[in-house]
PDB file of C-alpha atoms in Angstrom:
ATOM      1  CA  MET A   1      20.658   7.654   9.863  1.00 48.00           C
ATOM      2  CA  LYS A   2      18.897   8.542  13.080  1.00 63.00           C
ATOM      3  CA  LEU A   3      17.687  11.920  11.761  1.00 63.00           C
ATOM      4  CA  ASP A   4      16.078  10.272   8.725  1.00 67.00           C
ATOM      5  CA  ARG A   5      14.429   7.675  10.960  1.00 76.00           C
ATOM      6  CA  LEU A   6      13.112  10.347  13.345  1.00 77.00           C
ATOM      7  CA  LEU A   7      11.633  12.278  10.426  1.00 73.00           C
ATOM      8  CA  GLY A   8      10.022   9.107   9.072  1.00 76.00           C
ATOM      9  CA  LEU A   9       8.736   8.169  12.531  1.00 81.00           C
ATOM     10  CA  LEU A  10       7.239  11.608  13.049  1.00 78.00           C
ATOM     11  CA  THR A  11       5.568  11.545   9.626  1.00 74.00           C
ATOM     12  CA  ASP A  12       4.045   8.102  10.314  1.00 77.00           C
ATOM     13  CA  LEU A  13       2.657   9.226  13.665  1.00 80.00           C
ATOM     14  CA  LEU A  14       1.163  12.335  12.078  1.00 75.00           C
ATOM     15  CA  GLN A  15      -0.532  10.292   9.351  1.00 70.00           C
ATOM     16  CA  ASN A  16      -1.913   7.561  11.640  1.00 74.00           C
ATOM     17  CA  ASP A  17      -4.109   7.944  14.686  1.00 73.00           C
ATOM     18  CA  ARG A  18      -2.163   5.253  16.525  1.00 82.00           C
ATOM     19  CA  MET A  19       0.700   2.828  15.802  1.00 85.00           C
ATOM     20  CA  THR A  20       2.352   0.116  17.872  1.00 87.00           C
ATOM     21  CA  ALA A  21       6.034  -0.173  18.753  1.00 87.00           C
ATOM     22  CA  PRO A  22       6.337  -3.545  16.941  1.00 87.00           C
ATOM     23  CA  GLN A  23       4.876  -1.988  13.770  1.00 86.00           C
ATOM     24  CA  LEU A  24       7.338   0.903  13.895  1.00 87.00           C
ATOM     25  CA  ALA A  25      10.276  -1.373  14.718  1.00 86.00           C
ATOM     26  CA  GLU A  26       9.458  -3.617  11.748  1.00 85.00           C
ATOM     27  CA  LYS A  27       8.993  -0.715   9.356  1.00 82.00           C
ATOM     28  CA  PHE A  28      12.265   1.023  10.254  1.00 81.00           C
ATOM     29  CA  GLU A  29      14.146  -2.254  10.756  1.00 80.00           C
ATOM     30  CA  VAL A  30      15.328  -1.468  14.274  1.00 84.00           C
ATOM     31  CA  SER A  31      14.640  -2.914  17.722  1.00 85.00           C
ATOM     32  CA  ARG A  32      11.729  -1.885  19.939  1.00 86.00           C
ATOM     33  CA  ARG A  33      14.279  -0.443  22.346  1.00 86.00           C
ATOM     34  CA  THR A  34      15.542   1.852  19.573  1.00 87.00           C
ATOM     35  CA  ILE A  35      11.975   2.965  18.851  1.00 87.00           C
ATOM     36  CA  GLY A  36      11.602   3.712  22.563  1.00 86.00           C
ATOM     37  CA  ARG A  37      14.717   5.889  22.492  1.00 85.00           C
ATOM     38  CA  ASP A  38      13.458   7.655  19.349  1.00 85.00           C
ATOM     39  CA  ILE A  39      10.158   8.408  21.105  1.00 86.00           C
ATOM     40  CA  ASP A  40      12.114   9.898  24.016  1.00 84.00           C
ATOM     41  CA  THR A  41      14.061  12.051  21.542  1.00 81.00           C
ATOM     42  CA  LEU A  42      10.836  13.343  19.969  1.00 79.00           C
ATOM     43  CA  CYS A  43       9.421  14.141  23.407  1.00 80.00           C
ATOM     44  CA  ALA A  44      12.608  16.001  24.317  1.00 74.00           C
ATOM     45  CA  ALA A  45      12.166  18.062  21.125  1.00 70.00           C
ATOM     46  CA  GLY A  46       8.762  19.199  22.373  1.00 69.00           C
ATOM     47  CA  ILE A  47       6.570  16.792  20.414  1.00 77.00           C
ATOM     48  CA  PRO A  48       3.861  15.366  22.712  1.00 82.00           C
ATOM     49  CA  VAL A  49       4.083  11.632  21.947  1.00 84.00           C
ATOM     50  CA  VAL A  50       1.593   9.643  24.031  1.00 84.00           C
ATOM     51  CA  THR A  51       1.697   5.891  24.732  1.00 83.00           C
ATOM     52  CA  HIS A  52      -1.491   3.930  25.417  1.00 80.00           C
ATOM     53  CA  GLN A  53      -1.351   0.669  27.363  1.00 77.00           C
ATOM     54  CA  GLY A  54      -3.583  -2.408  27.128  1.00 71.00           C
ATOM     55  CA  VAL A  55      -5.762  -3.798  24.348  1.00 71.00           C
ATOM     56  CA  GLY A  56      -5.936  -1.373  21.436  1.00 72.00           C
ATOM     57  CA  GLY A  57      -2.996   0.548  22.821  1.00 77.00           C
ATOM     58  CA  GLY A  58      -0.123   2.066  20.909  1.00 85.00           C
ATOM     59  CA  ILE A  59       1.750   5.282  20.243  1.00 88.00           C
ATOM     60  CA  SER A  60       0.202   8.534  19.042  1.00 85.00           C
ATOM     61  CA  ILE A  61       0.732  12.283  18.984  1.00 82.00           C
ATOM     62  CA  ALA A  62      -1.504  14.347  21.242  1.00 78.00           C
ATOM     63  CA  GLU A  63      -4.596  15.738  19.543  1.00 70.00           C
ATOM     64  CA  GLY A  64      -4.339  19.325  18.365  1.00 64.00           C
ATOM     65  CA  PHE A  65      -0.543  19.359  18.133  1.00 65.00           C
ATOM     66  CA  ARG A  66       1.051  21.556  15.472  1.00 57.00           C
ATOM     67  CA  LEU A  67       4.660  21.503  14.302  1.00 55.00           C
ATOM     68  CA  ASP A  68       6.748  24.656  14.486  1.00 53.00           C
ATOM     69  CA  LYS A  69      10.082  25.744  13.068  1.00 44.00           C
ATOM     70  CA  SER A  70      12.014  24.425  16.069  1.00 50.00           C
ATOM     71  CA  VAL A  71      11.454  20.855  14.866  1.00 53.00           C
ATOM     72  CA  LEU A  72      12.054  20.729  11.116  1.00 56.00           C
ATOM     73  CA  THR A  73      13.730  22.936   8.525  1.00 60.00           C
ATOM     74  CA  THR A  74      11.745  24.696   5.825  1.00 58.00           C
ATOM     75  CA  GLU A  75      13.145  22.289   3.204  1.00 64.00           C
ATOM     76  CA  GLU A  76      12.128  19.237   5.238  1.00 61.00           C
ATOM     77  CA  LEU A  77       8.604  20.548   5.786  1.00 59.00           C
ATOM     78  CA  SER A  78       8.273  21.496   2.116  1.00 62.00           C
ATOM     79  CA  GLY A  79       9.150  17.946   1.131  1.00 63.00           C
ATOM     80  CA  ILE A  80       6.663  16.438   3.589  1.00 64.00           C
ATOM     81  CA  ILE A  81       3.858  18.770   2.515  1.00 63.00           C
ATOM     82  CA  ALA A  82       4.445  18.072  -1.193  1.00 63.00           C
ATOM     83  CA  ALA A  83       4.490  14.323  -0.550  1.00 64.00           C
ATOM     84  CA  LEU A  84       1.341  14.437   1.584  1.00 63.00           C
ATOM     85  CA  LYS A  85      -0.503  16.345  -1.112  1.00 63.00           C
ATOM     86  CA  GLY A  86       0.449  13.596  -3.538  1.00 65.00           C
ATOM     87  CA  ILE A  87      -0.764  10.925  -1.121  1.00 64.00           C
ATOM     88  CA  GLY A  88      -3.944  12.944  -0.666  1.00 67.00           C
ATOM     89  CA  SER A  89      -4.743  12.540  -4.361  1.00 65.00           C
ATOM     90  CA  VAL A  90      -5.312   8.808  -3.828  1.00 69.00           C
ATOM     91  CA  SER A  91      -6.040   8.481  -0.127  1.00 65.00           C
ATOM     92  CA  GLU A  92      -8.584   9.430   2.507  1.00 59.00           C
ATOM     93  CA  GLN A  93      -8.637  13.204   2.181  1.00 57.00           C
ATOM     94  CA  SER A  94      -9.799  14.073   5.701  1.00 57.00           C
ATOM     95  CA  GLN A  95      -6.786  12.396   7.324  1.00 59.00           C
ATOM     96  CA  ILE A  96      -4.340  14.094   4.959  1.00 60.00           C
ATOM     97  CA  GLU A  97      -5.975  17.455   5.622  1.00 60.00           C
ATOM     98  CA  ARG A  98      -5.597  16.950   9.384  1.00 59.00           C
ATOM     99  CA  THR A  99      -1.925  16.142   8.916  1.00 62.00           C
ATOM    100  CA  LEU A 100      -1.340  19.153   6.671  1.00 60.00           C
ATOM    101  CA  ASP A 101      -3.092  21.308   9.249  1.00 60.00           C
ATOM    102  CA  LYS A 102      -0.640  20.129  11.905  1.00 57.00           C
ATOM    103  CA  LEU A 103       2.284  20.817   9.622  1.00 57.00           C
ATOM    104  CA  GLY A 104       1.548  24.353   8.566  1.00 54.00           C
ATOM    105  CA  ALA A 105      -1.517  26.095   9.982  1.00 46.00           C
ATOM    106  CA  GLY A 106      -1.651  29.246  12.067  1.00 45.00           C
ATOM    107  CA  ALA A 107       0.111  32.585  12.147  1.00 39.00           C
ATOM    108  CA  ASN A 108       3.536  31.010  12.656  1.00 45.00           C
ATOM    109  CA  THR A 109       3.407  28.879   9.541  1.00 45.00           C
ATOM    110  CA  VAL A 110       6.869  27.573   8.763  1.00 44.00           C
ATOM    111  CA  VAL A 111       6.294  27.035   5.065  1.00 48.00           C
ATOM    112  CA  SER A 112       3.494  28.080   2.738  1.00 50.00           C
ATOM    113  CA  MET A 113       0.764  25.498   2.321  1.00 50.00           C
ATOM    114  CA  HIS A 114       0.692  26.600  -1.321  1.00 56.00           C
ATOM    115  CA  GLU A 115       3.714  24.418  -2.017  1.00 54.00           C
ATOM    116  CA  PRO A 116       5.048  25.152  -5.540  1.00 63.00           C
ATOM    117  CA  VAL A 117       5.476  21.434  -6.230  1.00 62.00           C
ATOM    118  CA  VAL A 118       2.210  19.723  -7.198  1.00 62.00           C
ATOM    119  CA  ILE A 119       2.090  15.916  -7.073  1.00 61.00           C
ATOM    120  CA  ASP A 120      -1.034  14.159  -8.305  1.00 67.00           C
ATOM    121  CA  LEU A 121      -0.703  10.368  -8.132  1.00 66.00           C
ATOM    122  CA  ALA A 122      -4.328   9.617  -8.973  1.00 66.00           C
ATOM    123  CA  SER A 123      -5.391   7.876 -12.145  1.00 64.00           C
ATOM    124  CA  HIS A 124      -8.546   8.443 -14.186  1.00 65.00           C
ATOM    125  CA  TYR A 125     -10.397   6.122 -11.824  1.00 65.00           C
ATOM    126  CA  LYS A 126      -9.334   7.826  -8.603  1.00 64.00           C
ATOM    127  CA  ASP A 127     -12.369   6.791  -6.536  1.00 68.00           C
ATOM    128  CA  GLN A 128     -11.801   3.060  -7.068  1.00 78.00           C
ATOM    129  CA  LEU A 129      -8.047   3.452  -6.566  1.00 83.00           C
ATOM    130  CA  SER A 130      -8.480   5.395  -3.326  1.00 83.00           C
ATOM    131  CA  HIS A 131     -10.911   2.782  -2.032  1.00 86.00           C
ATOM    132  CA  LYS A 132      -8.478  -0.037  -2.814  1.00 90.00           C
ATOM    133  CA  ILE A 133      -5.538   1.720  -1.169  1.00 88.00           C
ATOM    134  CA  ASP A 134      -7.510   2.533   1.978  1.00 87.00           C
ATOM    135  CA  LEU A 135      -8.784  -1.063   2.278  1.00 92.00           C
ATOM    136  CA  ILE A 136      -5.307  -2.513   1.823  1.00 93.00           C
ATOM    137  CA  LYS A 137      -3.747  -0.071   4.297  1.00 88.00           C
ATOM    138  CA  ARG A 138      -6.274  -1.050   6.952  1.00 90.00           C
ATOM    139  CA  ALA A 139      -5.705  -4.744   6.213  1.00 93.00           C
ATOM    140  CA  ILE A 140      -1.945  -4.273   6.625  1.00 92.00           C
ATOM    141  CA  SER A 141      -2.427  -2.417   9.898  1.00 88.00           C
ATOM    142  CA  ASP A 142      -4.769  -5.120  11.272  1.00 91.00           C
ATOM    143  CA  ARG A 143      -2.776  -8.021   9.748  1.00 93.00           C
ATOM    144  CA  GLN A 144      -5.785  -9.323   7.810  1.00 96.00           C
ATOM    145  CA  LEU A 145      -5.761 -11.334   4.593  1.00 97.00           C
ATOM    146  CA  ILE A 146      -7.147  -9.772   1.426  1.00 97.00           C
ATOM    147  CA  ALA A 147      -8.837 -11.558  -1.476  1.00 97.00           C
ATOM    148  CA  PHE A 148      -9.318 -10.333  -5.041  1.00 97.00           C
ATOM    149  CA  ASP A 149      -9.703 -11.282  -8.705  1.00 97.00           C
ATOM    150  CA  TYR A 150      -6.565 -10.588 -10.729  1.00 95.00           C
ATOM    151  CA  HIS A 151      -6.447 -10.028 -14.494  1.00 92.00           C
ATOM    152  CA  TYR A 152      -3.142 -10.502 -16.325  1.00 83.00           C
ATOM    153  CA  ALA A 153      -1.633 -11.774 -19.592  1.00 75.00           C
ATOM    154  CA  LYS A 154      -2.321 -15.445 -18.775  1.00 81.00           C
ATOM    155  CA  GLY A 155      -5.976 -14.837 -17.913  1.00 88.00           C
ATOM    156  CA  GLU A 156      -7.790 -14.389 -14.614  1.00 94.00           C
ATOM    157  CA  SER A 157      -7.073 -15.745 -11.158  1.00 94.00           C
ATOM    158  CA  HIS A 158      -8.555 -15.479  -7.682  1.00 96.00           C
ATOM    159  CA  ARG A 159      -5.922 -14.741  -5.034  1.00 97.00           C
ATOM    160  CA  HIS A 160      -5.609 -14.582  -1.267  1.00 97.00           C
ATOM    161  CA  ILE A 161      -2.538 -12.759   0.031  1.00 97.00           C
ATOM    162  CA  GLU A 162      -0.969 -11.462   3.222  1.00 97.00           C
ATOM    163  CA  PRO A 163      -0.493  -7.740   2.380  1.00 96.00           C
ATOM    164  CA  TYR A 164       2.648  -5.932   3.553  1.00 94.00           C
ATOM    165  CA  PHE A 165       3.134  -2.771   1.475  1.00 90.00           C
ATOM    166  CA  VAL A 166       1.269  -0.486  -0.927  1.00 89.00           C
ATOM    167  CA  ILE A 167       3.876   0.680  -3.447  1.00 86.00           C
ATOM    168  CA  PHE A 168       3.951   3.431  -6.070  1.00 81.00           C
ATOM    169  CA  GLN A 169       6.630   2.560  -8.622  1.00 75.00           C
ATOM    170  CA  TRP A 170       7.066   2.586 -12.412  1.00 66.00           C
ATOM    171  CA  SER A 171       4.153   5.103 -12.592  1.00 69.00           C
ATOM    172  CA  SER A 172       1.691   2.572 -11.131  1.00 79.00           C
ATOM    173  CA  TRP A 173       0.327   1.392  -7.773  1.00 86.00           C
ATOM    174  CA  TYR A 174       1.004  -2.124  -6.492  1.00 90.00           C
ATOM    175  CA  VAL A 175       0.335  -4.224  -3.399  1.00 94.00           C
ATOM    176  CA  PHE A 176       3.205  -6.418  -2.229  1.00 94.00           C
ATOM    177  CA  GLY A 177       2.490  -9.498  -0.176  1.00 95.00           C
ATOM    178  CA  PHE A 178       2.755 -13.225   0.327  1.00 97.00           C
ATOM    179  CA  CYS A 179       0.493 -15.094  -2.107  1.00 96.00           C
ATOM    180  CA  LEU A 180      -1.061 -18.164  -0.492  1.00 96.00           C
ATOM    181  CA  LYS A 181      -1.775 -19.745  -3.878  1.00 94.00           C
ATOM    182  CA  ARG A 182       1.813 -19.479  -5.141  1.00 94.00           C
ATOM    183  CA  GLN A 183       3.402 -19.710  -1.685  1.00 96.00           C
ATOM    184  CA  ASP A 184       5.730 -16.889  -2.624  1.00 94.00           C
ATOM    185  CA  TRP A 185       6.091 -13.103  -2.499  1.00 94.00           C
ATOM    186  CA  ARG A 186       4.303 -11.271  -5.299  1.00 92.00           C
ATOM    187  CA  LEU A 187       3.547  -7.776  -6.610  1.00 91.00           C
ATOM    188  CA  PHE A 188       0.008  -7.138  -7.839  1.00 94.00           C
ATOM    189  CA  LYS A 189      -0.896  -4.080  -9.909  1.00 90.00           C
ATOM    190  CA  LEU A 190      -3.936  -2.310  -8.460  1.00 91.00           C
ATOM    191  CA  THR A 191      -5.426  -1.468 -11.858  1.00 88.00           C
ATOM    192  CA  ARG A 192      -5.677  -5.210 -12.590  1.00 91.00           C
ATOM    193  CA  LEU A 193      -7.066  -6.071  -9.176  1.00 92.00           C
ATOM    194  CA  TRP A 194     -10.861  -6.138  -8.690  1.00 93.00           C
ATOM    195  CA  ASN A 195     -13.528  -7.389  -6.262  1.00 95.00           C
ATOM    196  CA  LEU A 196     -11.154  -6.643  -3.409  1.00 96.00           C
ATOM    197  CA  ALA A 197     -12.283  -7.849   0.023  1.00 96.00           C
ATOM    198  CA  VAL A 198     -10.636  -7.818   3.443  1.00 96.00           C
ATOM    199  CA  ARG A 199     -11.002 -11.234   5.103  1.00 95.00           C
ATOM    200  CA  GLU A 200     -11.649 -11.883   8.762  1.00 94.00           C
ATOM    201  CA  ASP A 201      -8.622 -14.217   8.775  1.00 93.00           C
ATOM    202  CA  THR A 202      -5.498 -12.731  10.308  1.00 95.00           C
ATOM    203  CA  TYR A 203      -1.868 -13.654   9.700  1.00 95.00           C
ATOM    204  CA  THR A 204       1.387 -13.653  11.599  1.00 94.00           C
ATOM    205  CA  PRO A 205       3.924 -11.409   9.808  1.00 92.00           C
ATOM    206  CA  ARG A 206       6.659 -13.278   7.966  1.00 93.00           C
ATOM    207  CA  GLU A 207      10.245 -12.185   7.629  1.00 91.00           C
ATOM    208  CA  ILE A 208      10.638 -10.763   4.126  1.00 89.00           C
ATOM    209  CA  PRO A 209      13.817 -11.966   2.351  1.00 88.00           C
ATOM    210  CA  GLU A 210      15.962  -8.978   1.447  1.00 84.00           C
ATOM    211  CA  GLU A 211      16.112  -9.915  -2.242  1.00 84.00           C
ATOM    212  CA  LYS A 212      12.296  -9.857  -2.443  1.00 86.00           C
ATOM    213  CA  THR A 213      12.209  -6.152  -1.580  1.00 81.00           C
ATOM    214  CA  ASP A 214      14.461  -5.255  -4.520  1.00 79.00           C
ATOM    215  CA  PHE A 215      11.483  -4.532  -6.739  1.00 74.00           C
ATOM    216  CA  ASN A 216      13.567  -3.271  -9.651  1.00 68.00           C
ATOM    217  CA  ALA A 217      15.224  -6.689  -9.901  1.00 67.00           C
ATOM    218  CA  ARG A 218      11.845  -8.225 -10.743  1.00 65.00           C
ATOM    219  CA  PHE A 219      12.075  -6.754 -14.217  1.00 62.00           C
ATOM    220  CA  THR A 220      15.007  -7.717 -16.430  1.00 62.00           C
ATOM    221  CA  ALA A 221      15.681  -5.637 -19.530  1.00 67.00           C
ATOM    222  CA  ASP A 222      16.061  -8.518 -21.988  1.00 80.00           C
ATOM    223  CA  ILE A 223      14.435  -7.022 -25.108  1.00 90.00           C
ATOM    224  CA  SER A 224      16.895  -4.856 -27.063  1.00 93.00           C
ATOM    225  CA  LEU A 225      14.936  -2.646 -29.447  1.00 95.00           C
ATOM    226  CA  VAL A 226      16.396  -0.902 -32.500  1.00 96.00           C
ATOM    227  CA  ALA A 227      13.861   1.198 -34.393  1.00 97.00           C
ATOM    228  CA  LEU A 228      13.685   4.025 -36.919  1.00 97.00           C
ATOM    229  CA  PHE A 229      11.241   6.780 -35.969  1.00 97.00           C
ATOM    230  CA  ASP A 230       9.919   9.599 -38.118  1.00 96.00           C
ATOM    231  CA  LYS A 231      11.406  12.983 -37.176  1.00 95.00           C
ATOM    232  CA  SER A 232       7.955  14.235 -36.238  1.00 95.00           C
ATOM    233  CA  THR A 233       8.071  11.958 -33.162  1.00 95.00           C
ATOM    234  CA  LYS A 234      11.152  13.628 -31.650  1.00 94.00           C
ATOM    235  CA  TYR A 235       9.200  15.330 -28.851  1.00 93.00           C
ATOM    236  CA  GLN A 236       7.565  12.004 -27.902  1.00 92.00           C
ATOM    237  CA  LEU A 237      10.923  10.238 -27.615  1.00 93.00           C
ATOM    238  CA  ILE A 238      12.314  13.106 -25.552  1.00 92.00           C
ATOM    239  CA  ASP A 239       9.206  13.075 -23.356  1.00 87.00           C
ATOM    240  CA  ALA A 240       9.499   9.334 -22.715  1.00 84.00           C
ATOM    241  CA  TYR A 241      13.270   8.761 -22.572  1.00 86.00           C
ATOM    242  CA  GLY A 242      15.009  12.127 -22.493  1.00 86.00           C
ATOM    243  CA  TRP A 243      17.200  14.185 -24.742  1.00 86.00           C
ATOM    244  CA  GLY A 244      19.758  12.073 -26.549  1.00 84.00           C
ATOM    245  CA  ALA A 245      17.702   8.870 -26.497  1.00 88.00           C
ATOM    246  CA  TYR A 246      18.015   8.730 -30.290  1.00 94.00           C
ATOM    247  CA  THR A 247      20.515   9.399 -33.064  1.00 94.00           C
ATOM    248  CA  GLU A 248      19.369  11.807 -35.750  1.00 95.00           C
ATOM    249  CA  ALA A 249      19.986  10.892 -39.410  1.00 95.00           C
ATOM    250  CA  ASP A 250      18.654  11.977 -42.792  1.00 95.00           C
ATOM    251  CA  GLU A 251      16.150   9.103 -42.885  1.00 95.00           C
ATOM    252  CA  GLY A 252      14.832   9.656 -39.354  1.00 96.00           C
ATOM    253  CA  LEU A 253      15.622   9.022 -35.692  1.00 96.00           C
ATOM    254  CA  TYR A 254      17.472   5.829 -34.770  1.00 97.00           C
ATOM    255  CA  PHE A 255      16.374   4.670 -31.331  1.00 96.00           C
ATOM    256  CA  GLU A 256      17.998   1.941 -29.231  1.00 95.00           C
ATOM    257  CA  MET A 257      16.685   0.910 -25.805  1.00 91.00           C
ATOM    258  CA  ASP A 258      16.311  -2.184 -23.624  1.00 89.00           C
ATOM    259  CA  PHE A 259      12.795  -3.092 -22.455  1.00 88.00           C
ATOM    260  CA  THR A 260      11.447  -5.450 -19.801  1.00 80.00           C
ATOM    261  CA  ASP A 261       7.767  -5.807 -20.713  1.00 81.00           C
ATOM    262  CA  ARG A 262       6.935  -7.187 -24.162  1.00 86.00           C
ATOM    263  CA  GLN A 263       3.264  -6.198 -24.055  1.00 86.00           C
ATOM    264  CA  PHE A 264       4.101  -2.641 -23.003  1.00 85.00           C
ATOM    265  CA  LEU A 265       6.673  -2.382 -25.801  1.00 92.00           C
ATOM    266  CA  LEU A 266       4.213  -3.601 -28.440  1.00 94.00           C
ATOM    267  CA  GLY A 267       1.544  -1.161 -27.276  1.00 92.00           C
ATOM    268  CA  TRP A 268       4.025   1.710 -27.206  1.00 93.00           C
ATOM    269  CA  LEU A 269       5.296   1.003 -30.708  1.00 96.00           C
ATOM    270  CA  LEU A 270       1.792   0.606 -32.109  1.00 95.00           C
ATOM    271  CA  SER A 271       0.838   4.014 -30.672  1.00 94.00           C
ATOM    272  CA  PHE A 272       3.201   5.587 -33.253  1.00 96.00           C
ATOM    273  CA  GLY A 273       1.335   4.020 -36.176  1.00 95.00           C
ATOM    274  CA  LYS A 274       3.187   4.486 -39.461  1.00 95.00           C
ATOM    275  CA  ASN A 275       5.824   6.712 -37.831  1.00 97.00           C
ATOM    276  CA  VAL A 276       8.061   3.878 -36.639  1.00 97.00           C
ATOM    277  CA  ARG A 277       9.711   0.825 -38.204  1.00 97.00           C
ATOM    278  CA  VAL A 278      11.210  -1.872 -36.004  1.00 97.00           C
ATOM    279  CA  LEU A 279      14.652  -2.994 -37.174  1.00 97.00           C
ATOM    280  CA  GLU A 280      15.489  -5.382 -34.311  1.00 96.00           C
ATOM    281  CA  PRO A 281      14.569  -7.816 -32.870  1.00 95.00           C
ATOM    282  CA  ALA A 282      13.001  -9.686 -35.762  1.00 96.00           C
ATOM    283  CA  ASP A 283      10.260 -11.319 -33.677  1.00 95.00           C
ATOM    284  CA  ILE A 284       8.995  -7.922 -32.471  1.00 96.00           C
ATOM    285  CA  ALA A 285       8.920  -6.647 -36.070  1.00 97.00           C
ATOM    286  CA  ALA A 286       7.024  -9.771 -37.141  1.00 97.00           C
ATOM    287  CA  GLU A 287       4.486  -9.399 -34.353  1.00 96.00           C
ATOM    288  CA  ILE A 288       3.911  -5.731 -35.181  1.00 96.00           C
ATOM    289  CA  LYS A 289       3.287  -6.740 -38.811  1.00 96.00           C
ATOM    290  CA  SER A 290       0.875  -9.496 -37.751  1.00 96.00           C
ATOM    291  CA  ILE A 291      -1.085  -7.122 -35.508  1.00 95.00           C
ATOM    292  CA  ALA A 292      -1.261  -4.519 -38.292  1.00 94.00           C
ATOM    293  CA  GLU A 293      -2.618  -7.117 -40.724  1.00 95.00           C
ATOM    294  CA  LYS A 294      -5.294  -8.161 -38.256  1.00 95.00           C
ATOM    295  CA  VAL A 295      -6.294  -4.554 -37.671  1.00 94.00           C
ATOM    296  CA  LEU A 296      -6.524  -4.001 -41.433  1.00 93.00           C
ATOM    297  CA  SER A 297      -8.751  -7.065 -41.800  1.00 94.00           C
ATOM    298  CA  LEU A 298     -11.274  -5.521 -39.408  1.00 94.00           C
ATOM    299  CA  TYR A 299     -11.887  -2.688 -41.870  1.00 93.00           C
ATOM    300  CA  GLU A 300     -11.902  -4.627 -45.147  1.00 86.00           C
TER     301      GLU A 300
END
C-alpha cells in the first residue's frame, strides 16, 4: 500500500542522513519513478525532502525538521517511537536521539516521548552487538564486503559475504547475505560472529530470489517432542509456549511440540534437570541420558 510505503520511506529518511533513489527503490521493491512520485507526495505534505546531485548525492530531509500532527496519526507516531527506542538499545544512540527529537520534541508534541511500550533488543553484550550492527549497516550502505570468523556446531569457519540485511528474528540478531565461500545466500547469527571487518572490496547488488527471503522456511519443525514435566514447571511452559501448551494429568504435565533445532531442544530440556522425562523421540531421550551420565562422571 502506498501509505505504508510512504511511512516506511519517511522513517528511513529520518534515520539516515542521506539515501539514494536506487537504494530506496530496491528496499521498497518499486521503480525509481515511483520513489520520485513518493518524494513529491512527501513534499506536498509539508516535509522538506531535499535531493543532492553529483558524487555523494542522494535524498535527505532538511536539517532541523520536526514532524507535526498534520503528517501522522498518534497511533502511527507511537509505533515509530516505540520501535526507534528498541533500535536505540542496539544502535548508535546519537542518531536515534536525533530522530526521536524530530518526531516528538517541542510544545506541540503529538505523542508523549514517554511511550508506555518499552522495547529493549540488546543482549548482555550490548556494546559488541551495537558495534557489529553499526559496521554491517555501513557496509550495506556502501556495498562493501564483510569478513568474519563464524562459530557453529560443525566448528569454526572464516567467511566473506556480501551483506544485504540486518535481521532481528527468533529473539536473535542475524546478518543475511551472499556467502562467497558457499556461493549461496546465508543467515549468520551475530552472537556467533567475531573478528568482524569491513573490506575495501565492493560488490554489485544481486537479485535476491524470493524464496531466500522467506526466513521462516529455513527452519523445518521435524523433531516431534513428547515429554512429561513436573507440575512445578507449569509457569515455565506457559512462559515459553503459552497457556494450553500442555495437558495436565495426575502424574504431571504432558507436553507435545515440534522443534527445529536439536541443540536448542537438548539445552532447553536439560535446563529442567530432574523435572522432565522425555517420552518421544527415543534418540532424544537416549542423548539426554548420555549427557546426564557424562555430567555425573565429572563429579564422581
